[in-house]
Amino acid sequence: MNTTVGNQSDCPEVKVPVPLFFTIGVVSLAENLLVVVAVIRNRNLHSPMYCFICSLAAFNTIASLTKSWENLMIVFANMGLLEKKGSSETNLDDVLDSLLCMSFVGSIVSFMAIAADRYISIFHALRYHNIMTMRRTKGILGVIWTICGVSAVLMVRFFESTFIMICFVVFFVVSLAIICFLYVYMFMLARIHARKIAALPASPSGGKGRRRRWGSGMRGALTLTILFGAFVVCWAPFFLHLIIIMLCPANPYCECYRSLFQLHVVLLMSHAFIDPAIYAFRGVELRHTFRKMLLCSNWKRCS
């Protein structure tokens, strides 16, 4: 028995049932659509931060829809209704892969935009509404979606190139480093500013208002830190999979890790499932909007 066969027998591929993929995809699709509709419907959520969160939810919606449709294609192929390597099926698979890559790039760029928005809102609070206008926010979102769409097509078109795969991994690592640096720097400054605010007299209303704005901003930053942590946990195993493919394609230990690929995909899909739960748990206004949308038949009467 050669090495390859031995590796395959030692570490058989872990299979995840297709219904589980489909269930996660459908539930996460419904959750993220709920976030998008809530932000669009509630005028109190028409702010730069919630626009970026809405964009993140839209990218998650695309990812959930893509994986759900891909799972349907697998079911149809297993039933003999689709050719697994037909030309139309291959082209559709490329489109789905492009959408999935776009959702990934869009998610991480949205996190960078949200982190920058929180930094400005906390440390430049007096100038925040002049810096982050809605017009400027819409322009940033337009640039994000354009770049993500173009980069996704290029990634899928030239993905067999080692250079593209390296760029994909480097983009992920560098983006994580930038966001981590920004959050660490933000919380270091927050500690200094908290001490200064604590030294202010408690009686003036201005001091109380400043403390209230500060607490609200830091709560938002903490929520986004939790979101970012969930993103890293869900996406990191997949990128480690890509790195292993490049560095040790024939190593038996690497073969064992690659056998867990379907579990990594479950983690990817779970990210879109987890994000809305964090919104609902941490965001008071968004949670209130969800409650009205789900429990009240008359929106105006419940407002």
Coordinates of C-alpha atoms in Angstrom, one line a residue:
M1 CA 0.0 0.0 0.0
N2 CA 1.5 3.4 -1.0
T3 CA 1.7 6.4 1.2
T4 CA -1.3 8.2 -0.3
V5 CA -3.6 5.3 0.2
G6 CA -2.3 4.8 3.7
N7 CA -2.9 8.5 4.5
Q8 CA -6.4 8.3 3.2
S9 CA -7.2 5.2 5.2
D10 CA -5.6 6.6 8.4
C11 CA -7.6 9.9 8.1
P12 CA -10.8 9.3 6.1
E13 CA -12.6 12.4 5.0
V14 CA -15.1 13.7 7.5
K15 CA -18.5 13.9 5.8
V16 CA -21.2 16.4 6.9
P17 CA -24.8 15.5 6.0
V18 CA -26.1 17.8 3.2
P19 CA -29.3 18.5 5.2
L20 CA -27.2 20.1 7.9
F21 CA -25.5 22.4 5.4
F22 CA -28.9 23.3 3.9
T23 CA -30.5 23.9 7.3
I24 CA -27.6 26.3 8.4
G25 CA -27.8 28.1 5.1
V26 CA -31.6 28.6 5.2
V27 CA -31.6 29.8 8.9
S28 CA -28.7 32.2 8.4
L29 CA -30.3 33.5 5.2
A30 CA -33.5 34.3 7.1
E31 CA -31.6 35.9 10.0
N32 CA -29.4 38.2 7.8
L33 CA -32.4 39.2 5.7
L34 CA -34.1 40.2 8.9
V35 CA -31.1 42.4 9.8
V36 CA -31.2 44.1 6.4
V37 CA -34.9 44.7 6.5
A38 CA -34.7 46.0 10.1
V39 CA -32.0 48.6 9.2
I40 CA -33.9 49.7 6.1
R41 CA -37.2 50.0 7.9
N42 CA -36.2 51.7 11.2
R43 CA -35.1 55.3 10.7
N44 CA -33.3 55.3 14.0
L45 CA -30.9 52.8 12.5
H46 CA -30.0 55.1 9.5
S47 CA -26.5 55.9 10.7
P48 CA -23.1 55.1 9.3
M49 CA -22.4 52.3 11.8
Y50 CA -25.7 50.5 11.0
C51 CA -25.2 51.0 7.3
F52 CA -21.9 49.1 7.5
I53 CA -23.6 46.5 9.7
C54 CA -26.4 46.2 7.1
S55 CA -23.7 45.8 4.4
L56 CA -22.1 43.1 6.4
A57 CA -25.4 41.3 6.8
A58 CA -26.0 41.6 3.0
F59 CA -22.6 39.9 2.4
N60 CA -23.6 37.2 4.8
T61 CA -26.9 36.8 3.0
I62 CA -25.1 36.3 -0.2
A63 CA -22.9 33.7 1.4
S64 CA -25.9 31.8 2.9
L65 CA -27.8 31.9 -0.4
T66 CA -24.8 30.7 -2.3
K67 CA -24.1 27.7 0.0
S68 CA -27.8 26.8 0.1
W69 CA -28.1 26.9 -3.7
E70 CA -24.8 24.9 -4.0
N71 CA -26.2 22.2 -1.6
L72 CA -29.4 22.0 -3.8
M73 CA -27.2 21.4 -6.8
I74 CA -25.4 18.6 -5.0
V75 CA -28.7 17.0 -4.1
F76 CA -29.9 17.3 -7.7
A77 CA -26.6 15.9 -9.0
N78 CA -26.9 12.9 -6.6
M79 CA -30.4 12.3 -7.9
G80 CA -29.1 12.3 -11.5
L81 CA -30.8 15.5 -12.5
L82 CA -27.6 17.5 -13.1
E83 CA -24.3 16.6 -14.7
K84 CA -21.5 17.1 -12.2
K85 CA -19.1 18.2 -14.9
G86 CA -21.4 19.7 -17.5
S87 CA -20.5 23.1 -19.0
S88 CA -23.5 24.9 -17.7
E89 CA -23.0 23.3 -14.2
T90 CA -19.3 24.3 -14.3
N91 CA -20.2 27.9 -15.2
L92 CA -22.8 28.1 -12.4
D93 CA -20.3 26.7 -10.0
D94 CA -17.9 29.5 -10.9
V95 CA -20.6 32.1 -10.3
L96 CA -21.4 30.6 -6.9
D97 CA -17.7 30.5 -6.0
S98 CA -17.4 34.2 -7.1
L99 CA -20.3 35.2 -4.9
L100 CA -18.8 33.3 -2.0
C101 CA -15.4 35.0 -2.5
M102 CA -17.2 38.3 -2.7
S103 CA -19.0 37.7 0.5
F104 CA -15.7 36.9 2.3
V105 CA -13.9 39.9 1.0
G106 CA -16.9 42.1 1.7
S107 CA -17.2 40.7 5.3
I108 CA -13.6 41.5 6.2
V109 CA -13.6 44.9 4.4
S110 CA -16.9 45.7 6.2
F111 CA -15.2 44.9 9.6
M112 CA -12.4 47.3 8.7
A113 CA -14.9 50.0 7.8
I114 CA -16.9 49.4 11.1
A115 CA -13.7 49.5 13.1
A116 CA -12.7 52.8 11.5
D117 CA -16.2 54.2 12.1
R118 CA -16.1 53.2 15.8
Y119 CA -12.7 54.8 16.2
I120 CA -13.9 58.1 14.8
S121 CA -17.1 58.0 16.8
I122 CA -15.2 57.5 20.1
F123 CA -12.1 59.7 19.7
H124 CA -13.5 62.4 17.4
A125 CA -17.0 62.5 18.8
L126 CA -17.5 66.2 18.3
R127 CA -16.5 66.0 14.6
Y128 CA -18.0 62.6 13.9
H129 CA -21.2 63.8 12.1
N130 CA -19.0 66.1 9.9
I131 CA -16.6 63.3 9.1
M132 CA -19.0 60.4 8.6
T133 CA -21.8 61.9 6.7
M134 CA -24.4 59.6 5.1
R135 CA -23.3 60.8 1.6
R136 CA -19.7 59.8 2.4
T137 CA -20.9 56.5 3.9
K138 CA -22.8 55.6 0.7
G139 CA -19.7 56.4 -1.3
I140 CA -17.6 54.1 0.9
L141 CA -20.2 51.3 0.5
G142 CA -20.2 51.8 -3.2
V143 CA -16.4 51.4 -3.4
I144 CA -16.5 48.4 -1.1
W145 CA -19.0 46.5 -3.2
T146 CA -17.3 47.4 -6.5
I147 CA -13.8 46.2 -5.2
C148 CA -15.3 43.1 -3.7
G149 CA -17.1 42.1 -6.9
V150 CA -14.1 42.7 -9.1
S151 CA -11.7 40.9 -6.8
A152 CA -14.0 37.9 -6.4
V153 CA -14.2 37.4 -10.2
L154 CA -10.4 37.6 -10.5
M155 CA -9.9 35.2 -7.6
V156 CA -12.2 32.5 -9.1
R157 CA -10.9 33.1 -12.7
F158 CA -7.3 32.6 -11.7
F159 CA -7.6 30.6 -8.5
E160 CA -5.4 27.8 -9.8
S161 CA -2.5 30.2 -9.9
T162 CA -0.4 29.9 -6.7
F163 CA 0.1 33.7 -6.8
I164 CA -3.6 34.3 -6.5
M165 CA -3.9 31.8 -3.6
I166 CA -1.0 33.5 -1.9
C167 CA -2.6 36.9 -2.4
F168 CA -5.9 35.6 -0.9
V169 CA -4.1 34.3 2.2
V170 CA -2.0 37.4 2.6
F171 CA -5.0 39.6 2.3
F172 CA -6.7 37.7 5.1
V173 CA -3.6 37.9 7.4
V174 CA -2.9 41.5 6.7
S175 CA -6.5 42.5 7.2
L176 CA -6.6 40.7 10.5
A177 CA -3.4 42.4 11.6
I178 CA -4.8 45.9 10.7
I179 CA -8.1 45.3 12.5
C180 CA -6.4 43.8 15.5
F181 CA -4.0 46.8 15.7
L182 CA -6.9 49.2 15.4
Y183 CA -8.9 47.6 18.2
V184 CA -5.9 47.3 20.5
Y185 CA -5.0 50.9 19.9
M186 CA -8.6 51.9 20.4
F187 CA -8.9 50.1 23.8
M188 CA -5.5 51.5 24.9
L189 CA -6.7 55.0 24.2
A190 CA -10.0 54.1 25.8
R191 CA -8.3 53.2 29.0
I192 CA -6.5 56.6 29.1
H193 CA -9.7 58.5 28.3
A194 CA -11.7 56.6 30.9
R195 CA -9.3 57.7 33.6
K196 CA -9.7 61.3 32.4
I197 CA -13.5 61.1 32.4
A198 CA -13.5 59.5 35.9
A199 CA -11.5 62.5 37.1
L200 CA -14.2 65.0 35.9
P201 CA -16.7 66.4 38.5
A202 CA -19.8 64.3 38.7
S203 CA -22.3 67.2 39.1
P204 CA -22.2 69.1 35.8
S205 CA -24.6 67.7 33.2
G206 CA -21.9 68.0 30.5
G207 CA -19.7 65.5 32.3
K208 CA -22.6 63.1 32.6
G209 CA -23.5 63.5 28.9
R210 CA -19.9 62.9 28.0
R211 CA -19.8 59.7 30.1
R212 CA -23.0 58.5 28.5
R213 CA -21.7 59.0 25.0
W214 CA -18.4 57.4 25.9
G215 CA -20.2 54.4 27.4
S216 CA -22.4 54.0 24.3
G217 CA -19.4 54.2 22.0
M218 CA -17.4 51.7 24.0
R219 CA -20.3 49.3 24.1
G220 CA -20.5 49.5 20.3
A221 CA -16.8 48.9 20.0
L222 CA -17.1 45.8 22.3
T223 CA -19.9 44.4 20.2
L224 CA -17.9 44.8 17.1
T225 CA -14.9 43.2 18.8
I226 CA -17.1 40.1 19.6
L227 CA -18.3 40.1 15.9
F228 CA -14.7 40.2 14.7
G229 CA -13.7 37.4 17.1
A230 CA -16.4 35.2 15.7
F231 CA -15.3 36.0 12.2
V232 CA -11.7 34.9 13.0
V233 CA -12.8 31.7 14.7
C234 CA -15.0 30.7 11.8
W235 CA -12.7 31.6 8.9
A236 CA -9.2 30.9 10.2
P237 CA -9.5 27.0 9.8
F238 CA -10.4 27.5 6.1
F239 CA -7.4 29.7 5.4
L240 CA -5.1 27.3 7.3
H241 CA -6.5 24.7 4.9
L242 CA -5.3 26.8 1.9
I243 CA -1.9 27.4 3.5
I244 CA -1.5 23.6 4.0
I245 CA -2.4 22.9 0.4
M246 CA 0.4 25.2 -0.7
L247 CA 3.1 24.2 1.8
C248 CA 2.6 20.4 2.3
P249 CA 0.4 18.8 -0.2
A250 CA 1.7 15.3 0.4
N251 CA 2.5 15.3 4.2
P252 CA 0.4 12.7 6.1
Y253 CA -0.3 15.1 9.0
C254 CA -1.5 17.8 6.5
E255 CA -3.6 15.1 4.8
C256 CA -5.3 14.5 8.2
Y257 CA -6.1 18.2 8.6
R258 CA -7.5 18.4 5.0
S259 CA -9.8 15.6 5.8
L260 CA -11.7 18.0 8.0
F261 CA -12.5 20.3 5.1
Q262 CA -16.3 19.9 5.3
L263 CA -16.2 20.9 9.0
H264 CA -14.3 24.0 8.0
V265 CA -17.1 24.8 5.5
V266 CA -19.7 24.3 8.3
L267 CA -17.7 26.9 10.3
L268 CA -17.8 29.3 7.4
M269 CA -21.6 29.0 7.2
S270 CA -22.0 29.3 10.9
H271 CA -20.4 32.7 10.8
A272 CA -23.4 34.1 8.9
F273 CA -25.6 32.2 11.4
I274 CA -23.8 33.7 14.5
D275 CA -23.6 37.4 13.5
P276 CA -27.3 38.2 13.7
A277 CA -27.5 36.6 17.1
I278 CA -24.8 38.9 18.4
Y279 CA -26.6 41.9 16.9
A280 CA -29.8 40.9 18.7
F281 CA -28.1 40.2 22.0
R282 CA -25.9 43.4 22.1
G283 CA -27.9 46.0 20.2
V284 CA -30.9 47.5 22.1
E285 CA -32.4 49.4 19.2
L286 CA -31.9 46.5 16.8
R287 CA -33.3 44.1 19.2
H288 CA -36.4 46.3 19.7
T289 CA -36.8 46.5 15.9
F290 CA -36.7 42.7 15.7
R291 CA -39.3 42.4 18.3
K292 CA -41.7 44.8 16.5
M293 CA -41.1 43.1 13.2
L294 CA -41.8 39.6 14.5
L295 CA -44.5 40.2 17.1
C296 CA -46.4 43.3 15.9
S297 CA -48.7 43.1 12.9
N298 CA -49.1 46.9 12.8
W299 CA -45.6 48.6 12.7
K300 CA -46.9 52.1 13.5
R301 CA -49.0 51.0 16.4
C302 CA -46.0 49.3 18.0
S303 CA -43.7 52.2 17.4

